[in-house]
CSV table of C-alpha atoms and ligand atoms in Angstrom, one decimal:
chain,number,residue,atom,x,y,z
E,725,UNK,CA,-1.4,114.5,10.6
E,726,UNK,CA,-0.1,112.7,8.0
E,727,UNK,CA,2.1,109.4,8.6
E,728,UNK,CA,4.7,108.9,5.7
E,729,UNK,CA,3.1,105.9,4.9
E,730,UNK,CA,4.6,104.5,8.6
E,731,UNK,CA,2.1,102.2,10.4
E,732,UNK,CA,0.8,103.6,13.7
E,733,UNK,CA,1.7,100.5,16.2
E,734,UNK,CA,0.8,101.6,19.4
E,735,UNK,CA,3.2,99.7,20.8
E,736,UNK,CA,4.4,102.6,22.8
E,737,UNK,CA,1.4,101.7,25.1
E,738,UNK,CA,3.2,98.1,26.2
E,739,UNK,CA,5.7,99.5,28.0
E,740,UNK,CA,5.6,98.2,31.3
E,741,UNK,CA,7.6,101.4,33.2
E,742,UNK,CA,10.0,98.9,34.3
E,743,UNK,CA,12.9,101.1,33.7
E,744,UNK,CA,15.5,99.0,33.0
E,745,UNK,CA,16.3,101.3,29.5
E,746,UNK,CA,17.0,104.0,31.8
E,747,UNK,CA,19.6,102.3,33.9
E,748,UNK,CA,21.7,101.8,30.3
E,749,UNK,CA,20.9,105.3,28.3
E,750,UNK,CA,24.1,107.0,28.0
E,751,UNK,CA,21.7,110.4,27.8
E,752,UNK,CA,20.1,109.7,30.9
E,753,UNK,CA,23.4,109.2,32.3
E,754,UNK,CA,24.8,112.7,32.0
E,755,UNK,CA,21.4,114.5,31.8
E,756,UNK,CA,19.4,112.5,35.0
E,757,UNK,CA,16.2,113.6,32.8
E,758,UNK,CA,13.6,110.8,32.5
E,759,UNK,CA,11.6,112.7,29.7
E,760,UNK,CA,14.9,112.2,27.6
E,761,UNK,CA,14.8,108.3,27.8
E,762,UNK,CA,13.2,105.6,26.0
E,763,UNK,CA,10.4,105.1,28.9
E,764,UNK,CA,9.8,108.7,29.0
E,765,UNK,CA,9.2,109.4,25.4
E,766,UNK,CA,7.1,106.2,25.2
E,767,UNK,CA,5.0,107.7,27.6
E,768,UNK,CA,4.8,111.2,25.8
E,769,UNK,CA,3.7,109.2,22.3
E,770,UNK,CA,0.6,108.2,24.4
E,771,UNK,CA,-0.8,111.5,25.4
E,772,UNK,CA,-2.1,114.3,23.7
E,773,UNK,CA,1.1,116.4,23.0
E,774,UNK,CA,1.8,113.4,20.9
E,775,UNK,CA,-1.5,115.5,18.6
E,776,UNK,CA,-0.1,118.6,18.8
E,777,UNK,CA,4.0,118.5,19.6
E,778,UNK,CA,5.3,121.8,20.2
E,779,UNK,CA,8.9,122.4,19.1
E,780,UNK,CA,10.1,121.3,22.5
E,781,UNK,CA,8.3,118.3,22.3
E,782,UNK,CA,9.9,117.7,19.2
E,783,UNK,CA,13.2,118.6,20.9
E,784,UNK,CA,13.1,116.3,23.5
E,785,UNK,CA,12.5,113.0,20.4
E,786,UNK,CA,15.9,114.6,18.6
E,787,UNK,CA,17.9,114.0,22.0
E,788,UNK,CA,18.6,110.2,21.3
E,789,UNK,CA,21.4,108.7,19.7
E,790,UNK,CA,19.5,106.0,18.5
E,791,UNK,CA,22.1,103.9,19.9
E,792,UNK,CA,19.6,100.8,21.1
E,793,UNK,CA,21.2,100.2,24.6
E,794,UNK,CA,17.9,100.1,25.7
E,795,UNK,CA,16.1,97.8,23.3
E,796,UNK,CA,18.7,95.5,24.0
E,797,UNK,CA,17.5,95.4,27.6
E,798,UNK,CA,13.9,95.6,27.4
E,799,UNK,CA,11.6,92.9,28.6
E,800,UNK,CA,9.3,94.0,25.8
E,801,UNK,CA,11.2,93.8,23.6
E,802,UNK,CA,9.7,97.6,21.9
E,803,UNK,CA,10.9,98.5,19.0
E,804,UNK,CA,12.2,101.8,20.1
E,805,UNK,CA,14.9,103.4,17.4
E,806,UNK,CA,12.2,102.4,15.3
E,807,UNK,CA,9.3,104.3,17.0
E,808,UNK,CA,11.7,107.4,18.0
E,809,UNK,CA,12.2,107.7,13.7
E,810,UNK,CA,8.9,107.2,13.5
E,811,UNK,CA,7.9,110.0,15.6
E,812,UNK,CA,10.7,111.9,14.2
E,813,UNK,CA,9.3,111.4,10.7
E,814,UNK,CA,5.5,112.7,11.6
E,815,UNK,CA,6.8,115.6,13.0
E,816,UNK,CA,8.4,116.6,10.4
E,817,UNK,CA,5.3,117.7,8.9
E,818,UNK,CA,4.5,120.1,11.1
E,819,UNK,CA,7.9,121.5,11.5
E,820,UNK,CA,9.1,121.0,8.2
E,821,UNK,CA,10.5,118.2,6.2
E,822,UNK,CA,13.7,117.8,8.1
E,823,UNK,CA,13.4,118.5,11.8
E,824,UNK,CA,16.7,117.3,13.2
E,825,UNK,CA,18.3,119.3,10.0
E,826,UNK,CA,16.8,123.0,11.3
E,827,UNK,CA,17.6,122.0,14.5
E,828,UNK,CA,21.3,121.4,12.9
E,829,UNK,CA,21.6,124.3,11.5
E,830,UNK,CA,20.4,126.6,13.9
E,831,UNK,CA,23.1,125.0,16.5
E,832,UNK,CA,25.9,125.0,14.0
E,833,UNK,CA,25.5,128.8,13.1
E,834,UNK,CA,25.3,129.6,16.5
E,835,UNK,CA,28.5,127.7,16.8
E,836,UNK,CA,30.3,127.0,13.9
E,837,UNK,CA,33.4,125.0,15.2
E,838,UNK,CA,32.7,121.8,13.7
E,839,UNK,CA,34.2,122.0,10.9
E,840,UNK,CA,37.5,124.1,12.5
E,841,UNK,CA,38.1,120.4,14.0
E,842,UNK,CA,38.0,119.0,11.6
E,843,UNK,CA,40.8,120.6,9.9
E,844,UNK,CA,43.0,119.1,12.4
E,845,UNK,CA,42.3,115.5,12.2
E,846,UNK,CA,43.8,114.9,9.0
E,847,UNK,CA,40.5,114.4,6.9
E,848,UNK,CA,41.4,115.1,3.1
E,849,UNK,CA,38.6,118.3,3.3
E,850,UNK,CA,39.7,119.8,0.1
E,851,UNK,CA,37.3,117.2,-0.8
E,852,UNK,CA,34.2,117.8,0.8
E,853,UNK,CA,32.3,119.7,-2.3
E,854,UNK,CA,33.1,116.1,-3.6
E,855,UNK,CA,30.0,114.6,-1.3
E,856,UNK,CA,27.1,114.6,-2.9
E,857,UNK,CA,23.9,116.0,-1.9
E,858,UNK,CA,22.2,112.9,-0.8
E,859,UNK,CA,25.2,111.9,1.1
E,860,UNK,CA,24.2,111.7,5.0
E,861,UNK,CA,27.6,112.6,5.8
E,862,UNK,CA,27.0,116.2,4.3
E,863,UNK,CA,24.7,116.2,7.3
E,864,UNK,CA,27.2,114.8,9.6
E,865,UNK,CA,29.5,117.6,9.0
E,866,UNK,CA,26.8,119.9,8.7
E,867,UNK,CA,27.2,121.0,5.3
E,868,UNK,CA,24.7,123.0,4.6
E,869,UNK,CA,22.4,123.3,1.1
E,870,UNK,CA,24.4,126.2,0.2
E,871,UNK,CA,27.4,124.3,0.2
E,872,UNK,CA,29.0,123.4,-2.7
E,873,UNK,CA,28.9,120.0,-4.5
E,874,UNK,CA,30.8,118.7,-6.7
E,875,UNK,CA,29.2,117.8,-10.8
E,876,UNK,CA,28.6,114.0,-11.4
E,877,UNK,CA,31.5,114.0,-13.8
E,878,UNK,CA,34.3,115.0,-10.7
E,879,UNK,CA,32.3,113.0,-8.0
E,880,UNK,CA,33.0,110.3,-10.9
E,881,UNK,CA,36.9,110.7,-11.1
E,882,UNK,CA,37.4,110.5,-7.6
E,883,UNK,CA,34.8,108.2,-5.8
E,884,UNK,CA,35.2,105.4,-6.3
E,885,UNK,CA,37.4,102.6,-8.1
E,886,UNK,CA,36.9,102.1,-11.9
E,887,UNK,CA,35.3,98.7,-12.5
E,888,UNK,CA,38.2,97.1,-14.8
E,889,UNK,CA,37.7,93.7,-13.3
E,890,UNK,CA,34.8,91.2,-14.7
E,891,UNK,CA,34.8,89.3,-11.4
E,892,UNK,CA,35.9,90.1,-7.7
E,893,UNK,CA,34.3,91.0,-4.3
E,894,UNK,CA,31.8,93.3,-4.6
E,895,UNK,CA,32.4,96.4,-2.5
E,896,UNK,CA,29.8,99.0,-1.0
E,897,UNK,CA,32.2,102.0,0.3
E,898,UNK,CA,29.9,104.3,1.8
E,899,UNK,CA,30.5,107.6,2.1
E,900,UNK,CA,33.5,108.4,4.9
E,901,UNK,CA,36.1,106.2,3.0
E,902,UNK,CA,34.2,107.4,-0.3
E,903,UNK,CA,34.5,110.8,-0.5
E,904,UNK,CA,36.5,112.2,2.3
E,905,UNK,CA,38.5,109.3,3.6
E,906,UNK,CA,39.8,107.4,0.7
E,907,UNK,CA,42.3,105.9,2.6
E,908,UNK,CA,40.6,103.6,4.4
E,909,UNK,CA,39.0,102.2,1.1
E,910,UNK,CA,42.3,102.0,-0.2
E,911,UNK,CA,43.5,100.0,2.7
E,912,UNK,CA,40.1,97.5,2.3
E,913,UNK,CA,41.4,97.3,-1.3
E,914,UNK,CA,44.6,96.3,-0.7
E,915,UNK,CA,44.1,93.9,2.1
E,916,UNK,CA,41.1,91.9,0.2
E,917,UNK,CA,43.2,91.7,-3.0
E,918,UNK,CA,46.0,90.7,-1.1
E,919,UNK,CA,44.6,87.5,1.3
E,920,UNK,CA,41.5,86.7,-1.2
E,921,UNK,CA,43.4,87.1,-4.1
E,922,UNK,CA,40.5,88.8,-5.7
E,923,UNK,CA,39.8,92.5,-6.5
E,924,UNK,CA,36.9,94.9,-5.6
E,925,UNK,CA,34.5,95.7,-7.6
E,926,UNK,CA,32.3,99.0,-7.1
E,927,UNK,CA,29.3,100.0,-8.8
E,928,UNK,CA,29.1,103.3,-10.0
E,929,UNK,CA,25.0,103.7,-9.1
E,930,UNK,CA,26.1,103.3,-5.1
E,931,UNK,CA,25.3,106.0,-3.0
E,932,UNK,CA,24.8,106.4,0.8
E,933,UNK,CA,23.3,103.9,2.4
E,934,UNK,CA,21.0,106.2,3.8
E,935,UNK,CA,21.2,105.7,8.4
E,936,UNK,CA,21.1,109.2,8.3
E,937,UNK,CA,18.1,110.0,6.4
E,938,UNK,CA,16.4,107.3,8.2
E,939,UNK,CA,17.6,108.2,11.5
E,940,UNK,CA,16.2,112.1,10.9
E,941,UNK,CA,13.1,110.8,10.4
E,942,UNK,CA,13.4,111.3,6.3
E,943,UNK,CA,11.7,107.8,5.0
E,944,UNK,CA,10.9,108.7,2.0
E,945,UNK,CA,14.7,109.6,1.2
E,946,UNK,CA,16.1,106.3,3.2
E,947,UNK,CA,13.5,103.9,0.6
E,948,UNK,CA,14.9,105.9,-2.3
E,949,UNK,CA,18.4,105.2,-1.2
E,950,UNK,CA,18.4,101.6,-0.6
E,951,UNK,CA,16.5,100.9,-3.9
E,952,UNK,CA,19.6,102.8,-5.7
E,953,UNK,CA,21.6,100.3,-3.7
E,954,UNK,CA,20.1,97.3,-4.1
E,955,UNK,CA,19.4,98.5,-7.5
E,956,UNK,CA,23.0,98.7,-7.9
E,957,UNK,CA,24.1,95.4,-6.4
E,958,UNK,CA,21.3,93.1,-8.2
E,959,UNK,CA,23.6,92.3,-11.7
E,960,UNK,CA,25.9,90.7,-9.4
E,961,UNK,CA,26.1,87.8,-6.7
E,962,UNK,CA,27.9,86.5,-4.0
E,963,UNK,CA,29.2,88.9,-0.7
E,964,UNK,CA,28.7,92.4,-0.8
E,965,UNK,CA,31.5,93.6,1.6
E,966,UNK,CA,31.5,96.9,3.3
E,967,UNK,CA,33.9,98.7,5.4
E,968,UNK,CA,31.9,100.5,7.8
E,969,UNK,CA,29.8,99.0,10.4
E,970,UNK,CA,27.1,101.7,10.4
E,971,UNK,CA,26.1,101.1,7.2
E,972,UNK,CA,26.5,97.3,7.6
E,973,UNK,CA,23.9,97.8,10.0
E,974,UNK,CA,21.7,99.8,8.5
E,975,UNK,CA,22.4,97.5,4.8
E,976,UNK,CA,21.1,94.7,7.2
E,977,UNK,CA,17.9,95.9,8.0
E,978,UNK,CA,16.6,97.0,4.1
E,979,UNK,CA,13.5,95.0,4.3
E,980,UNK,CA,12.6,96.6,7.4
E,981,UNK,CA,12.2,99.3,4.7
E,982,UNK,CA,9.6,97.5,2.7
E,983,UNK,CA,7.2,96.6,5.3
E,984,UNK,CA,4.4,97.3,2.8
E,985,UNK,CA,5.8,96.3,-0.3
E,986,UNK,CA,6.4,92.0,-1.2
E,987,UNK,CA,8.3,92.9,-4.0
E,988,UNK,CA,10.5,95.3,-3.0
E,989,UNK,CA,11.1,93.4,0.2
E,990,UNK,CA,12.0,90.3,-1.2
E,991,UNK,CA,14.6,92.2,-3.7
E,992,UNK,CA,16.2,93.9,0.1
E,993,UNK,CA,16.0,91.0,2.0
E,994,UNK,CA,18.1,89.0,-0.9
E,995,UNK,CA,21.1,92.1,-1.0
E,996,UNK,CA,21.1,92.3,3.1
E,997,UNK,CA,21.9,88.7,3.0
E,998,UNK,CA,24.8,89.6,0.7
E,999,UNK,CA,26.5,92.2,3.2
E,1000,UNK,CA,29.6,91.1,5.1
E,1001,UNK,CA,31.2,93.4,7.2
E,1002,UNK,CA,34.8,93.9,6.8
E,1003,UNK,CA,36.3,91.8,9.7
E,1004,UNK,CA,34.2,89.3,9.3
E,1005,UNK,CA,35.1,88.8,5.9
E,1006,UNK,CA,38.4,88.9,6.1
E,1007,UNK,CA,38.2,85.9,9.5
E,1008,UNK,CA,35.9,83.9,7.2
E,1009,UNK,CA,38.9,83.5,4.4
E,1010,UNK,CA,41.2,80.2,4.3
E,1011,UNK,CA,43.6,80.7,6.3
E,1012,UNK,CA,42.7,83.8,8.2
E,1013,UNK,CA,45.3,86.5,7.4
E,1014,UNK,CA,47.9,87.0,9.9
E,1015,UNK,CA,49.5,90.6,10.5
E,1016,UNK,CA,53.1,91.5,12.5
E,1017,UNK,CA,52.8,94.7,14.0
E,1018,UNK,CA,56.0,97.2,14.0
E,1019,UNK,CA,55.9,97.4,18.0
E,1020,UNK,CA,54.3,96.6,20.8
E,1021,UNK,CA,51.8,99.1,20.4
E,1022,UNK,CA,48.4,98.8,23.1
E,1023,UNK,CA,45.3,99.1,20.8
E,1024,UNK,CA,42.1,99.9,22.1
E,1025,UNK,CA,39.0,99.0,20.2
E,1026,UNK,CA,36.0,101.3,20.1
E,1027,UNK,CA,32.7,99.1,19.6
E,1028,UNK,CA,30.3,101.3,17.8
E,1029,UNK,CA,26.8,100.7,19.3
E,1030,UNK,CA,25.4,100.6,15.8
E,1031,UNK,CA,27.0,97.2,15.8
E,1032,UNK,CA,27.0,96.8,19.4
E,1033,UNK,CA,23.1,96.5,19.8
E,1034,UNK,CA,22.1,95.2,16.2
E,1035,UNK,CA,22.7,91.7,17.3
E,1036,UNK,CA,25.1,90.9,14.8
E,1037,UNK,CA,29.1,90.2,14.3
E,1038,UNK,CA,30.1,92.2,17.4
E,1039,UNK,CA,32.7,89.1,17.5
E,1040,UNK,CA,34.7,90.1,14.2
E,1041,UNK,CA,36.3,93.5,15.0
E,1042,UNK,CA,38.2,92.3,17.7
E,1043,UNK,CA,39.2,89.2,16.4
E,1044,UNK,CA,40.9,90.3,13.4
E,1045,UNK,CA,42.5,92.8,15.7
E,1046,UNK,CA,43.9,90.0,17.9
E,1047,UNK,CA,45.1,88.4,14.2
E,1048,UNK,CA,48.0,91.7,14.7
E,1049,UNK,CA,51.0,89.5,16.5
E,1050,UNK,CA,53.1,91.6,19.0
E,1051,UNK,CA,50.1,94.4,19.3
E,1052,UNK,CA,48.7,94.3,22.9
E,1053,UNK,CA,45.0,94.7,22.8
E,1054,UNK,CA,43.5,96.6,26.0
E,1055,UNK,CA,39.8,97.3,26.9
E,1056,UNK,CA,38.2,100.3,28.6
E,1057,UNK,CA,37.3,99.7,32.3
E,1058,UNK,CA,33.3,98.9,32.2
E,1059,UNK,CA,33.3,97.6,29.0
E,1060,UNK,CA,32.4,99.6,26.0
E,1061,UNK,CA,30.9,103.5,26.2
E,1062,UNK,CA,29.0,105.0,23.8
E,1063,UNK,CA,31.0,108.2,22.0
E,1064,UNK,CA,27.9,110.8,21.8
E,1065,UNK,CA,28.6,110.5,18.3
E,1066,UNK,CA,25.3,109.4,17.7
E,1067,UNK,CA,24.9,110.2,14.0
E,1068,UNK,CA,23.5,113.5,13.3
E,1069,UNK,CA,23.1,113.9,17.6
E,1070,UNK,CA,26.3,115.4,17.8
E,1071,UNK,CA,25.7,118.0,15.6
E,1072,UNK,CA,22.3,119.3,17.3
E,1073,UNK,CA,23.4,118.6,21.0
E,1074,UNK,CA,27.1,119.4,21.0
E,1075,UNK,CA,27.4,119.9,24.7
E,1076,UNK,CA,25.5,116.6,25.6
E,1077,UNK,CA,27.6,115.1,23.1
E,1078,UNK,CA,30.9,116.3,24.7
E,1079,UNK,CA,29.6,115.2,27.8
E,1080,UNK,CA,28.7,111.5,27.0
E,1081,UNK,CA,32.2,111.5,25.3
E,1082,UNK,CA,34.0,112.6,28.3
E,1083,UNK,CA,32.9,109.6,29.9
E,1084,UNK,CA,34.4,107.4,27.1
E,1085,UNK,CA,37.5,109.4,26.4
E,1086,UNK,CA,38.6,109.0,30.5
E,1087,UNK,CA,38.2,105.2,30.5
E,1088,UNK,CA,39.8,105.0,26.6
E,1089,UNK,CA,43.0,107.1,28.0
E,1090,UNK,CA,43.1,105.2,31.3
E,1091,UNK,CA,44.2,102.1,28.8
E,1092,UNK,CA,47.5,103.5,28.1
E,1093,UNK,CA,46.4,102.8,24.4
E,1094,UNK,CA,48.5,104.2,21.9
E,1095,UNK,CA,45.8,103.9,18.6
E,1096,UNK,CA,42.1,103.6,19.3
E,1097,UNK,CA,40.9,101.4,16.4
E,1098,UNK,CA,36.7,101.4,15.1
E,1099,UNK,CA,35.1,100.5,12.3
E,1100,UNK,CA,32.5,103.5,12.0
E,1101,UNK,CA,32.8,106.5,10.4
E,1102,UNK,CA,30.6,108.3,12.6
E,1103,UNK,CA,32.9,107.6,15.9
E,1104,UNK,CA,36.1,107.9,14.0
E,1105,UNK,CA,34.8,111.8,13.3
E,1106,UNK,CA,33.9,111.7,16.6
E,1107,UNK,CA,37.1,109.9,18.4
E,1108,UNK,CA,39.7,111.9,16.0
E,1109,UNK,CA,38.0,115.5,17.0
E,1110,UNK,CA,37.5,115.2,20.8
E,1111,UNK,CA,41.2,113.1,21.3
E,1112,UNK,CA,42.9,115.7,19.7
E,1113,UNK,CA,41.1,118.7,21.2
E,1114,UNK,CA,42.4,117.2,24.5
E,1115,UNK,CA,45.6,116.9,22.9
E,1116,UNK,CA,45.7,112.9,23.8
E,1117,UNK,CA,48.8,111.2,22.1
E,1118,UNK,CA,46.3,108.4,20.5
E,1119,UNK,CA,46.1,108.0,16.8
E,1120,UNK,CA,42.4,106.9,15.7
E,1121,UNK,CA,42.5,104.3,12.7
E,1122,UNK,CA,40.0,102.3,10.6
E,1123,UNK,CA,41.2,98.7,11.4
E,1124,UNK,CA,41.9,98.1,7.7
E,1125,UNK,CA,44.2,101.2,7.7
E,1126,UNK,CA,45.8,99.9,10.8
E,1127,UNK,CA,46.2,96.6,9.3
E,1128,UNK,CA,47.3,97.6,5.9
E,1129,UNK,CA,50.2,99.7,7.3
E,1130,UNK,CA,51.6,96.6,8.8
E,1131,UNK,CA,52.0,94.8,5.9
E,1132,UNK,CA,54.9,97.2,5.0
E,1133,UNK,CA,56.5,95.5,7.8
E,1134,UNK,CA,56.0,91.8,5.9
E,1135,UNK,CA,57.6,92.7,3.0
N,2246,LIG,S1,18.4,104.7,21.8
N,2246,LIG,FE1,20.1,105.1,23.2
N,2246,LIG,S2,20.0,107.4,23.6
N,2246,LIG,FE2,18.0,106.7,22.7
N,2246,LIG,S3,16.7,106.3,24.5
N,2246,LIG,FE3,17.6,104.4,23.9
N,2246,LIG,S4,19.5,104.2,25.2
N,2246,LIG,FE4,18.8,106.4,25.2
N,2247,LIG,S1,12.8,98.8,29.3
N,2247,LIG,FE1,11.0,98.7,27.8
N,2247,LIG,S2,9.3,98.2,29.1
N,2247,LIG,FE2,10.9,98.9,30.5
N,2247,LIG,S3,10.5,101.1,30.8
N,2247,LIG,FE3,12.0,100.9,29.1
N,2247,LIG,S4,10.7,100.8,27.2
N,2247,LIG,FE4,9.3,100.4,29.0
């Protein structure tokens, strides 16, 4: 079996059985299936299906979200996302070099409505042959290799911003507000030129930050895309700011990348030092910016479990949400749910997905709120589809979107 060059840690074989990651996993929740949590597929890595996996042992490694609920409550403290890719990534070659894509594309033929929601939540999809074929969000809407991408020349007219300043905040936009969602980099623009008094400036050589590959397992691909980035970011210093918390959290863990490589690990630790996520750059300016909202509109924020459970700046979202005078901020009863969004999970387990959203969606409506604000793009895909297929009166905003709009009502 060949490894990908990923060291074999056995630490699948410290789990004590406790089963405390079960009590948290939002699969578990809506499935009851112990072979779909963390404790069950720790215990599957240690016998000898682990040698031969069948396609439905590969099946059961593809139903996590990769979320890290359960890391965050293990007494072990296991490394779990990171031994689910693993596993993920060793499969592969057996059942071909993307696992979680076949497994894609055989669910989206056999139901093809992804994209049909799309179309109603107000995503600019003329552009979509714009993404480019190592984007991750191709895989997110499951575009498929046939699909068409766009030449270097057009992806270059309409990416990203034209570097025309020698000095300003450096900005990594990542593919949502890249490509399909340029709004929200336009709001990020705006609002950092407007409290920092500085403008963005975006490399050309930046592409995806590469969760996606990483999470399907794809190593090789998630290496070659954080050298391009950090390749990309080296000519510069200072903050690297970044709009969506996903790839904050992935941008943060590079060097985890480089395991086996000093040099290359030095040159990742050094940019992931750099990254700021948006919120928190904006709370760490002097003064922090203030905003006036139009109404007294309730706003719920999502907390994306990418952030959530990576240990780092879940603080920031919500506070520069509270910086929006006469808004009301509400929470969801329970504290914060998981979407089922998941990354690529939604695509290859839309049912489960649905189901784990349900959950979220009832306590989100329960609120009252009247926008649902989240810094990811993943759950934004994920919030805007299932909202409006229940016909919920709740617009779904990027908090720089949100808080650009309102400073129309400044001037
Ligand atoms: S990462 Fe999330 S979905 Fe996967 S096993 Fe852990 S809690 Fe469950
Ligand atoms: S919480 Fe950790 S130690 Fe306990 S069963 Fe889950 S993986 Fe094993």
């Amino acid at each position: 079996m060949r490894d990908h060059g990923l060291p074999l840690t056995g630490q699948q074989g410290q789990c004590a059985k406790c089963g405390s990651c079960t009590a948290v996993c939002p699969v578990y929740r809506v499935t009851g299936r112990e072979s779909l949590t963390a404790r069950g597929r720790l215990h599957l890595l240690g016998t000898e299906l682990a040698a031969r996996p069948s396609a439905a042992y590969e099946d059961l490694f593809a139903q996590c979200l990769l979320c890290g609920a359960c890391e965050n409550v293990c007494p072990r403290h296991l490394p779990i996302r990171r031994l689910t890719v693993e596993a993920r990534s060793r499969f592969s070659f057996l059942y071909g070099r993307h696992p979680l894509r076949r497994s894609l594309v055989r669910t989206v033929l056999a139901r093809p409505v992804l994209l049909e929601r799309l179309v109603k939540t107000g995503l600019a999809l003329e552009r979509l042959p714009l993404i480019p074929r190592d984007s991750g969000l191709r895989l997110k809407l499951a575009l498929l290799d046939g699909e068409p991408a766009a030449g270097p020349a057009a992806q270059q007219e309409t990416a990203i911003e034209p570097d025309t300043a020698a000095a300003g905040i450096q900005y990594f936009v990542g593919c949502l507000a890249r490509y399909l969602q340029p709004s929200i980099a336009g709001a990020t623009r705006r609002l950092v030129r407007r409290f920092s008094g500085s403008p963005t400036v975006e490399p050309r050589a930046q592409g995806c930050c590469g969760l996606a590959a990483w999470s399907a397992g794809d190593r090789e691909e998630a290496v070659r895309l954080a050298k391009q980035n950090i390749e990309a970011f080296e000519s510069s210093t200072g903050p690297v700011l970044t709009s969506c918390v996903s790839c904050f959290a992935h941008l943060k863990k590079y060097g985890e990348l480089f395991s086996d490589d000093p040099g290359w690990r030095e040159r990742a630790e050094w940019f992931s030092r750099r990254v700021r996520e948006f919120s928190a750059f904006m709370l760490e300016l002097d003064p922090a910016p203030v905003f006036r909202s139009p109404g007294r509109e309730r706003i719920l924020y999502h907390e994306p479990c990418h952030l959530r459970f990576s240990g780092e700046n879940r603080e920031a979202p919500p506070a520069l949400l509270r910086q929006l005078q006469g808004a009301v901020i509400v929470e969801p009863e329970g504290g914060p749910h998981c979407c089922g969004q998941g990354g690529l999970f939604y695509l290859g387990y839309p049912e489960l997905g649905d189901r784990i959203f349900s959950r979220a969606c009832e306590a989100a409506l329960a609120t009252g709120a009247d926008v649902l604000a989240t810094g990811c793009s993943g759950c934004l895909l994920q919030w805007r589809t299932g909202l409006d297929i229940r016909h919920a009166p709740v617009r779904v905003l990027h908090p720089a979107v949100l808080l650009a709009d309102c400073l129309d009502n400044d001037s």
